[in-house]
Amino acid sequence: MKEILDAILNPESTSADFAAVKLPESYRAITLHKDEQEMFAGIPSRDKDPRKSLHLDEIAVPQLGPGEALVAVMASSVNYNTVWSSIFEPVSTFGFLERYGRLSAETARHDQPFHVLGSDLAGVVLRTGPGVHAWKPGDQVVAHCLSVELESADGHNDTMLDPEQRIWGFETNYGGLAEIALVKSNQLMPKPKHLTWEEAASPGLVNSTAYRQLVSRNGAGMKQGDNVLIWGASGGLGSYATQYALAGGATPICVVSSPEKAKICQDMGAEAIIDRNAEGYRFWKDEQNQDPREWKRFGAKIRELTGGEDVDIVFEHPGRETFGASVYVTRKGGTVVTCASTSGYMHQYDNRYLWMSLKRIVGSHFANYREAWEANRLIAKGKIHPTLSKTYTLAETGQAALDVHHNKHQGKVGVLCLSPEEGLGVTDPELRAKHLPAINRFRGE
């Protein structure tokens, strides 16, 4: 790995230099072990500790197939799917790998007794397989996490509809929390030149998810003047939604859980902010019954902040805890767009407020290649900024996942893989200087 890292750190290295670098037989990676799937059986979700299930192992470099690339990973990040994987909820990811492995002789490589996690990366292309023409060794790249086969007509209008659509590093093996990753070439995008490796690695999954969910015609199709309610507006996903609302001429109504998180939203430029803990909202009376009076109180607070208007769009991801309130507060003809259910998958809402007011619920899952490319382009142009708050070493990934699991983080947390330290990888310092306060916003610097 030293020869690879030396080539990356040398600004004079050429594509030919990278092509000539000898690949190692193995590399370090963060893994789950198949024989430990039941290790947390009977333990409440919050008490499941990713530090016990995530291992730093030495993994053999996988065989490179057609349309694929091997990437030297300088940095990655922790997403909620890493947390879900690490606690084997809602199901073990080894079921995903087994099903993928049955698809073809080539995909059988993914069905292993270990699972290399990670759905983000920033790094350098080392090798490309047959049929790859757009990328070459030495290219500095980031990867989005949509893995598709595209052998069905269903996926050719929107690749997210491909029947064999998967999330790389979650439903496939050889993900980004490692020193080397295996990706399809149509996952690759140019690394933003003004960002460090760890900054560039942090937006991928959440930035693209927020773009499709809020901006794309496949999601809410946000327009200028819209009022957008954003749950968890300072978090890894919500912080991008807040930026997109502000950049697109909409008004974000940011829901947070502390004064510190409210301050982050204010620093981004948001003015309408609701601290749900300070307001004491309790949308559920008990495990079985919600409290419509709290929905109404919440709606009144929103109208107080918007000059009497209801929200056009609700950016939903908490799920069970908030969904009833989200449907209620959306204006007539408005849209609730949901991409996750971090507080529970079984949603309940009063359908009268949906059908009689002609509201829509739109499901949104990650992003297709075009949407991911556009989201990355906005990062590269300095229109949208990374929300990195803290960086861990590869060996500390378990702790990073635990912090995300317990919501102790702001924005996104990064993981250094091959990069020996933070701050490396910037090739456009002039653009960086222009946006440095925004880049550092979530670090509290």
Coordinates of C-alpha atoms in Angstrom, one line a residue:
M1 CA 0.0 0.0 0.0
K2 CA 3.0 2.3 0.5
E3 CA 3.7 2.4 -3.2
I4 CA 0.1 3.3 -3.9
L5 CA 0.0 6.0 -1.3
D6 CA 3.4 7.5 -2.4
A7 CA 2.0 7.8 -5.9
I8 CA -1.1 9.5 -4.7
L9 CA 0.8 12.0 -2.5
N10 CA 3.2 12.8 -5.4
P11 CA 1.6 15.6 -7.5
E12 CA 3.8 14.7 -10.4
S13 CA 2.5 11.1 -10.7
T14 CA 1.0 10.3 -14.1
S15 CA -1.7 7.8 -15.2
A16 CA 1.2 5.6 -16.5
D17 CA 2.7 5.7 -13.0
F18 CA -0.5 4.5 -11.4
A19 CA -1.0 1.8 -14.0
A20 CA 2.6 0.5 -13.3
V21 CA 2.0 0.4 -9.5
K22 CA 1.8 -3.2 -8.3
L23 CA -1.4 -4.0 -6.6
P24 CA -1.1 -5.6 -3.2
E25 CA -2.6 -9.1 -2.6
S26 CA -4.7 -7.8 0.3
Y27 CA -5.8 -4.6 2.0
R28 CA -7.4 -3.4 5.3
A29 CA -11.1 -3.1 5.5
I30 CA -14.0 -2.7 7.9
T31 CA -16.0 -5.9 7.9
L32 CA -18.9 -7.7 9.5
H33 CA -18.6 -11.5 10.0
K34 CA -21.3 -13.8 8.9
D35 CA -21.0 -16.1 11.9
E36 CA -21.8 -13.2 14.2
Q37 CA -25.2 -12.3 12.8
E38 CA -27.0 -13.3 16.0
M39 CA -24.6 -11.6 18.4
F40 CA -27.1 -8.9 19.4
A41 CA -30.2 -11.2 19.6
G42 CA -32.5 -10.0 22.3
I43 CA -30.7 -6.7 22.9
P44 CA -32.6 -3.4 22.5
S45 CA -31.5 -1.5 19.4
R46 CA -30.0 1.4 21.2
D47 CA -27.8 -1.0 23.3
K48 CA -26.3 -2.7 20.3
D49 CA -22.7 -1.6 20.0
P50 CA -21.1 -1.4 16.5
R51 CA -17.7 -1.5 18.1
K52 CA -18.3 -5.2 18.9
S53 CA -19.5 -6.2 15.4
L54 CA -17.2 -4.1 13.1
H55 CA -13.8 -5.6 12.5
L56 CA -10.6 -4.2 10.9
D57 CA -9.6 -7.2 8.7
E58 CA -7.1 -7.9 6.0
I59 CA -9.1 -8.8 2.8
A60 CA -7.9 -10.2 -0.5
V61 CA -8.2 -7.8 -3.4
P62 CA -11.3 -8.9 -5.4
Q63 CA -11.1 -9.9 -9.0
L64 CA -11.9 -7.0 -11.4
G65 CA -14.7 -7.6 -13.7
P66 CA -16.1 -5.9 -16.9
G67 CA -17.3 -2.3 -16.4
E68 CA -15.6 -2.1 -13.0
A69 CA -12.8 -0.2 -11.3
L70 CA -10.5 -0.7 -8.3
V71 CA -10.1 2.5 -6.4
A72 CA -7.5 3.4 -3.7
V73 CA -9.7 4.9 -1.0
M74 CA -8.3 7.9 0.7
A75 CA -11.4 8.6 2.8
S76 CA -14.9 7.4 3.4
S77 CA -17.7 8.2 5.8
V78 CA -20.3 6.6 8.0
N79 CA -23.9 6.6 6.9
Y80 CA -27.0 5.3 8.7
N81 CA -26.8 2.2 6.5
T82 CA -23.4 1.5 8.1
V83 CA -25.1 1.7 11.5
W84 CA -28.0 -0.5 10.4
S85 CA -25.6 -3.1 9.0
S86 CA -23.5 -3.1 12.1
I87 CA -26.4 -3.9 14.4
F88 CA -28.0 -6.4 11.9
E89 CA -31.2 -4.4 11.6
P90 CA -33.8 -4.5 10.2
V91 CA -32.2 -7.6 8.6
S92 CA -28.6 -9.0 8.2
T93 CA -26.9 -7.7 5.1
F94 CA -25.6 -11.2 4.4
G95 CA -29.0 -12.0 3.0
F96 CA -28.3 -9.2 0.4
L97 CA -24.9 -10.7 -0.5
E98 CA -26.3 -14.2 -0.9
R99 CA -29.1 -13.0 -3.3
Y100 CA -26.6 -10.9 -5.3
G101 CA -24.2 -13.8 -5.4
R102 CA -26.8 -16.0 -7.1
L103 CA -27.3 -13.6 -9.9
S104 CA -24.3 -14.6 -12.0
A105 CA -20.9 -16.1 -11.9
E106 CA -19.4 -12.7 -11.6
T107 CA -21.5 -11.5 -8.7
A108 CA -20.7 -14.7 -6.8
R109 CA -17.6 -12.8 -5.6
H110 CA -19.8 -10.7 -3.3
D111 CA -21.2 -13.7 -1.4
Q112 CA -18.5 -14.0 1.3
P113 CA -18.4 -14.9 5.0
F114 CA -17.4 -11.2 5.5
H115 CA -19.0 -8.0 4.4
V116 CA -16.9 -4.9 3.6
L117 CA -19.1 -1.9 4.4
G118 CA -19.2 1.7 3.2
S119 CA -21.3 3.6 0.7
D120 CA -19.0 6.7 0.2
L121 CA -15.4 7.2 -1.0
A122 CA -13.0 9.7 -2.3
G123 CA -9.8 8.3 -3.9
V124 CA -7.8 7.4 -7.0
V125 CA -8.5 4.9 -9.7
L126 CA -6.0 2.1 -9.7
R127 CA -7.3 -0.3 -12.4
T128 CA -10.3 -0.4 -14.8
G129 CA -11.9 -3.5 -16.2
P130 CA -12.8 -4.4 -19.8
G131 CA -15.3 -1.9 -21.3
V132 CA -14.3 1.1 -19.2
H133 CA -13.3 4.0 -21.3
A134 CA -14.3 7.1 -19.4
W135 CA -11.9 6.6 -16.5
K136 CA -8.2 5.7 -16.2
P137 CA -5.6 5.0 -13.5
G138 CA -4.7 8.1 -11.6
D139 CA -8.1 9.8 -11.9
Q140 CA -9.2 11.4 -8.7
V141 CA -12.8 10.4 -8.0
V142 CA -15.7 10.2 -5.7
A143 CA -18.3 7.4 -5.9
H144 CA -22.0 7.4 -5.6
C145 CA -23.5 4.2 -4.2
L146 CA -26.0 3.1 -6.9
S147 CA -25.1 -0.3 -8.3
V148 CA -27.3 -1.4 -11.2
E149 CA -27.1 -4.2 -13.8
L150 CA -29.3 -2.4 -16.5
E151 CA -30.2 -5.6 -18.3
S152 CA -33.9 -4.8 -17.9
A153 CA -35.8 -2.1 -19.8
D154 CA -37.3 -0.9 -16.5
G155 CA -34.1 0.8 -15.5
H156 CA -33.4 2.8 -18.6
N157 CA -35.7 5.7 -17.9
D158 CA -34.7 6.0 -14.3
T159 CA -31.9 3.7 -13.1
M160 CA -33.3 3.6 -9.6
L161 CA -36.1 1.5 -11.1
D162 CA -33.7 -1.2 -12.3
P163 CA -34.9 -4.5 -10.8
E164 CA -31.3 -5.3 -9.9
Q165 CA -30.7 -1.9 -8.2
R166 CA -28.6 -2.1 -5.1
I167 CA -26.8 0.2 -2.7
W168 CA -23.1 -0.4 -3.0
G169 CA -21.4 -1.2 0.3
F170 CA -24.7 -2.1 1.9
E171 CA -26.3 -4.6 -0.5
T172 CA -23.0 -5.4 -2.3
N173 CA -19.6 -6.3 -0.9
Y174 CA -16.2 -4.5 -1.1
G175 CA -17.5 -1.1 0.0
G176 CA -15.7 2.2 0.8
L177 CA -14.7 1.7 4.4
A178 CA -11.4 0.2 3.3
E179 CA -8.1 1.0 1.6
I180 CA -9.3 -0.4 -1.7
A181 CA -12.8 -0.6 -3.1
L182 CA -14.5 -2.3 -6.0
V183 CA -17.0 -0.2 -7.9
K184 CA -18.8 -0.1 -11.2
S185 CA -17.4 2.6 -13.4
N186 CA -20.8 4.3 -13.7
Q187 CA -20.6 5.0 -10.0
L188 CA -17.6 7.3 -10.5
M189 CA -17.6 11.1 -10.6
P190 CA -14.9 13.7 -10.5
K191 CA -13.6 14.7 -7.1
P192 CA -14.3 18.3 -6.2
K193 CA -10.9 20.0 -6.5
H194 CA -11.3 22.4 -3.6
L195 CA -12.0 19.8 -1.0
T196 CA -9.8 17.5 1.0
W197 CA -10.2 13.8 0.7
E198 CA -12.3 13.5 3.8
E199 CA -14.5 16.4 2.8
A200 CA -15.0 15.1 -0.7
A201 CA -16.0 11.6 0.7
S202 CA -18.7 12.9 3.0
P203 CA -21.5 14.3 0.7
G204 CA -22.0 11.4 -1.7
L205 CA -24.9 9.3 -0.4
V206 CA -26.7 12.0 1.6
N207 CA -26.2 14.8 -0.9
S208 CA -27.5 12.8 -3.8
T209 CA -30.4 11.5 -1.7
A210 CA -31.4 15.0 -0.7
Y211 CA -31.1 16.2 -4.3
R212 CA -33.5 13.6 -5.7
Q213 CA -35.9 13.8 -2.8
L214 CA -36.2 17.6 -2.8
V215 CA -35.1 19.0 -6.2
S216 CA -35.5 16.3 -8.8
R217 CA -38.8 15.7 -10.7
N218 CA -38.5 12.2 -9.4
G219 CA -39.0 13.7 -5.9
A220 CA -40.8 16.8 -4.7
G221 CA -39.7 19.0 -7.6
M222 CA -39.1 22.0 -5.3
K223 CA -39.6 25.4 -6.9
Q224 CA -38.8 29.0 -5.8
G225 CA -41.1 30.3 -3.1
D226 CA -41.9 26.9 -1.6
N227 CA -42.1 26.4 2.1
V228 CA -40.2 23.3 3.0
L229 CA -40.4 21.6 6.4
I230 CA -37.1 19.8 7.0
W231 CA -36.9 17.3 9.9
G232 CA -33.4 17.0 11.4
A233 CA -32.3 20.0 9.5
S234 CA -28.8 20.1 10.9
G235 CA -28.1 16.3 10.4
G236 CA -26.3 14.5 7.7
L237 CA -29.3 14.4 5.3
G238 CA -31.3 17.4 6.5
S239 CA -28.3 19.8 6.3
Y240 CA -28.2 19.2 2.5
A241 CA -31.9 19.7 2.2
T242 CA -31.6 23.0 4.1
Q243 CA -28.9 24.1 1.6
Y244 CA -30.9 23.1 -1.4
A245 CA -33.9 25.0 -0.1
L246 CA -31.9 28.1 0.4
A247 CA -30.0 27.8 -2.9
G248 CA -33.3 27.2 -4.8
G249 CA -35.2 30.1 -3.5
A250 CA -37.4 28.2 -1.1
T251 CA -37.9 28.8 2.6
P252 CA -36.7 26.0 4.8
I253 CA -38.5 25.5 8.1
C254 CA -35.9 23.7 10.1
V255 CA -36.8 21.3 12.8
V256 CA -34.0 20.6 15.3
S257 CA -33.6 19.2 18.8
S258 CA -31.2 21.6 20.5
P259 CA -30.0 25.2 20.5
E260 CA -26.6 24.1 19.1
K261 CA -28.3 22.5 16.1
A262 CA -30.5 25.6 15.7
K263 CA -27.3 27.7 15.5
I264 CA -26.0 25.5 12.7
C265 CA -29.1 26.1 10.7
Q266 CA -28.9 29.8 11.3
D267 CA -25.3 29.8 10.1
M268 CA -26.4 28.2 6.9
G269 CA -28.9 31.1 6.4
A270 CA -32.1 29.6 7.7
E271 CA -34.4 31.9 9.7
A272 CA -37.5 29.7 10.4
I273 CA -36.3 27.2 13.0
I274 CA -38.2 25.0 15.5
D275 CA -36.5 23.4 18.4
R276 CA -38.9 20.5 18.9
N277 CA -37.5 19.7 22.4
A278 CA -37.8 23.2 23.6
E279 CA -41.4 23.3 22.3
G280 CA -42.1 19.9 24.0
Y281 CA -44.0 18.3 21.1
R282 CA -45.3 14.8 21.9
F283 CA -46.9 13.5 18.7
W284 CA -47.7 10.1 20.4
K285 CA -49.8 9.7 23.5
D286 CA -48.5 6.1 23.9
E287 CA -47.2 3.3 21.7
Q288 CA -50.6 2.9 19.9
N289 CA -52.1 6.4 19.8
Q290 CA -51.1 9.7 18.3
D291 CA -52.2 13.1 19.6
P292 CA -53.8 15.2 16.8
R293 CA -53.8 18.2 19.2
E294 CA -50.0 18.2 19.0
W295 CA -50.2 18.1 15.2
K296 CA -52.3 21.2 15.3
R297 CA -50.0 22.9 17.8
F298 CA -47.1 22.1 15.5
G299 CA -49.0 23.4 12.5
A300 CA -49.7 26.7 14.3
K301 CA -46.0 27.1 15.1
I302 CA -45.2 26.6 11.4
R303 CA -47.7 29.2 10.3
E304 CA -46.3 31.6 12.9
L305 CA -42.9 31.4 11.2
T306 CA -44.2 31.5 7.6
G307 CA -46.6 34.4 7.9
G308 CA -49.7 32.2 8.0
E309 CA -48.7 29.7 5.3
D310 CA -48.7 25.9 5.5
V311 CA -45.7 24.0 4.0
D312 CA -45.7 23.0 0.4
I313 CA -43.2 20.1 0.9
V314 CA -42.3 18.0 4.0
F315 CA -38.8 16.5 3.8
E316 CA -39.4 13.3 5.7
H317 CA -37.0 10.7 7.0
P318 CA -37.7 10.1 10.8
G319 CA -40.7 8.0 9.9
R320 CA -43.0 6.6 12.5
E321 CA -42.5 9.3 15.1
T322 CA -43.2 12.2 12.8
F323 CA -45.2 11.0 9.8
G324 CA -48.7 11.6 11.2
A325 CA -47.7 15.2 11.9
S326 CA -46.0 15.6 8.5
V327 CA -49.2 14.6 6.6
Y328 CA -51.3 16.9 8.8
V329 CA -49.2 20.1 8.4
T330 CA -48.7 19.8 4.6
R331 CA -50.8 22.3 2.7
K332 CA -53.7 21.3 0.4
G333 CA -52.1 19.8 -2.7
G334 CA -48.7 19.6 -1.1
T335 CA -46.2 16.8 -1.0
V336 CA -44.7 14.6 1.7
V337 CA -41.5 13.0 0.3
T338 CA -39.9 10.3 2.4
C339 CA -36.6 8.5 2.0
A340 CA -36.2 6.7 5.4
S341 CA -37.7 5.7 8.7
T342 CA -35.0 6.1 11.3
S343 CA -37.6 6.1 14.1
G344 CA -39.6 3.2 12.8
Y345 CA -40.9 1.8 9.5
M346 CA -44.6 1.3 10.4
H347 CA -46.1 4.7 9.7
Q348 CA -49.5 5.8 10.8
Y349 CA -51.4 8.9 9.7
D350 CA -55.0 10.1 9.3
N351 CA -55.8 9.4 5.7
R352 CA -58.6 12.0 5.7
Y353 CA -56.0 14.8 5.8
L354 CA -54.3 13.2 2.7
W355 CA -57.2 12.3 0.4
M356 CA -59.6 15.1 1.2
S357 CA -56.8 17.7 0.8
L358 CA -55.3 16.1 -2.3
K359 CA -51.9 15.7 -0.8
R360 CA -49.2 13.3 -2.2
I361 CA -46.8 10.9 -0.5
V362 CA -43.7 10.3 -2.6
G363 CA -41.2 7.6 -1.9
S364 CA -37.6 8.6 -2.7
H365 CA -34.6 6.3 -2.5
F366 CA -31.1 7.5 -3.1
A367 CA -30.6 8.9 -6.7
N368 CA -29.8 7.8 -10.2
Y369 CA -26.5 8.5 -11.9
R370 CA -27.6 11.7 -13.5
E371 CA -29.0 13.1 -10.2
A372 CA -25.9 12.1 -8.3
W373 CA -23.8 13.7 -11.0
E374 CA -25.7 17.0 -10.7
A375 CA -25.5 16.9 -6.9
N376 CA -21.8 16.4 -7.1
R377 CA -21.4 19.1 -9.7
L378 CA -23.0 21.6 -7.3
I379 CA -20.5 20.6 -4.7
A380 CA -17.7 21.0 -7.2
K381 CA -18.9 24.5 -8.1
G382 CA -19.1 25.6 -4.4
K383 CA -22.9 26.0 -4.6
I384 CA -23.5 23.3 -2.0
H385 CA -21.0 22.5 0.8
P386 CA -19.9 19.4 2.7
T387 CA -21.2 19.0 6.2
L388 CA -18.2 17.2 7.7
S389 CA -18.0 17.7 11.5
K390 CA -15.5 15.1 12.7
T391 CA -13.0 12.6 11.2
Y392 CA -12.0 9.2 12.5
T393 CA -9.3 6.7 11.5
L394 CA -10.2 3.5 9.8
A395 CA -9.5 1.6 13.1
E396 CA -12.0 3.9 14.9
T397 CA -14.9 3.2 12.5
G398 CA -16.7 1.3 15.3
Q399 CA -16.7 4.3 17.5
A400 CA -17.8 6.5 14.6
A401 CA -20.7 4.2 13.9
L402 CA -21.7 4.2 17.6
D403 CA -21.7 8.0 17.7
V404 CA -24.0 8.2 14.7
H405 CA -26.2 5.4 16.2
H406 CA -26.6 7.6 19.3
N407 CA -27.0 10.8 17.4
K408 CA -24.0 12.4 19.0
H409 CA -22.8 13.9 15.7
Q410 CA -23.6 16.9 13.6
G411 CA -23.7 16.7 9.9
K412 CA -21.5 13.8 8.6
V413 CA -18.6 12.0 10.2
G414 CA -15.6 11.1 8.0
V415 CA -13.2 8.2 8.0
L416 CA -9.6 8.4 6.9
C417 CA -8.7 5.2 5.0
L418 CA -5.4 5.5 3.1
S419 CA -5.0 9.2 3.8
P420 CA -2.4 9.6 6.6
E421 CA -3.9 12.8 7.9
E422 CA -6.7 15.3 7.4
G423 CA -6.3 18.2 5.0
L424 CA -4.8 16.5 2.0
G425 CA -6.1 16.4 -1.6
V426 CA -6.9 20.0 -2.3
T427 CA -5.9 21.0 -5.9
D428 CA -7.9 24.3 -6.2
P429 CA -6.9 26.3 -3.1
E430 CA -8.3 29.5 -4.6
L431 CA -11.9 28.1 -4.7
R432 CA -11.4 26.6 -1.3
A433 CA -10.4 30.0 0.2
K434 CA -13.6 31.5 -1.2
H435 CA -15.8 29.0 0.6
L436 CA -13.7 28.1 3.6
P437 CA -16.2 29.3 6.3
A438 CA -19.0 27.3 4.8
I439 CA -16.7 24.2 4.4
N440 CA -15.8 24.4 8.1
R441 CA -19.3 25.3 9.3
F442 CA -20.0 21.9 10.9
R443 CA -16.6 21.6 12.5
G444 CA -17.4 24.7 14.7
E445 CA -14.2 26.4 13.4

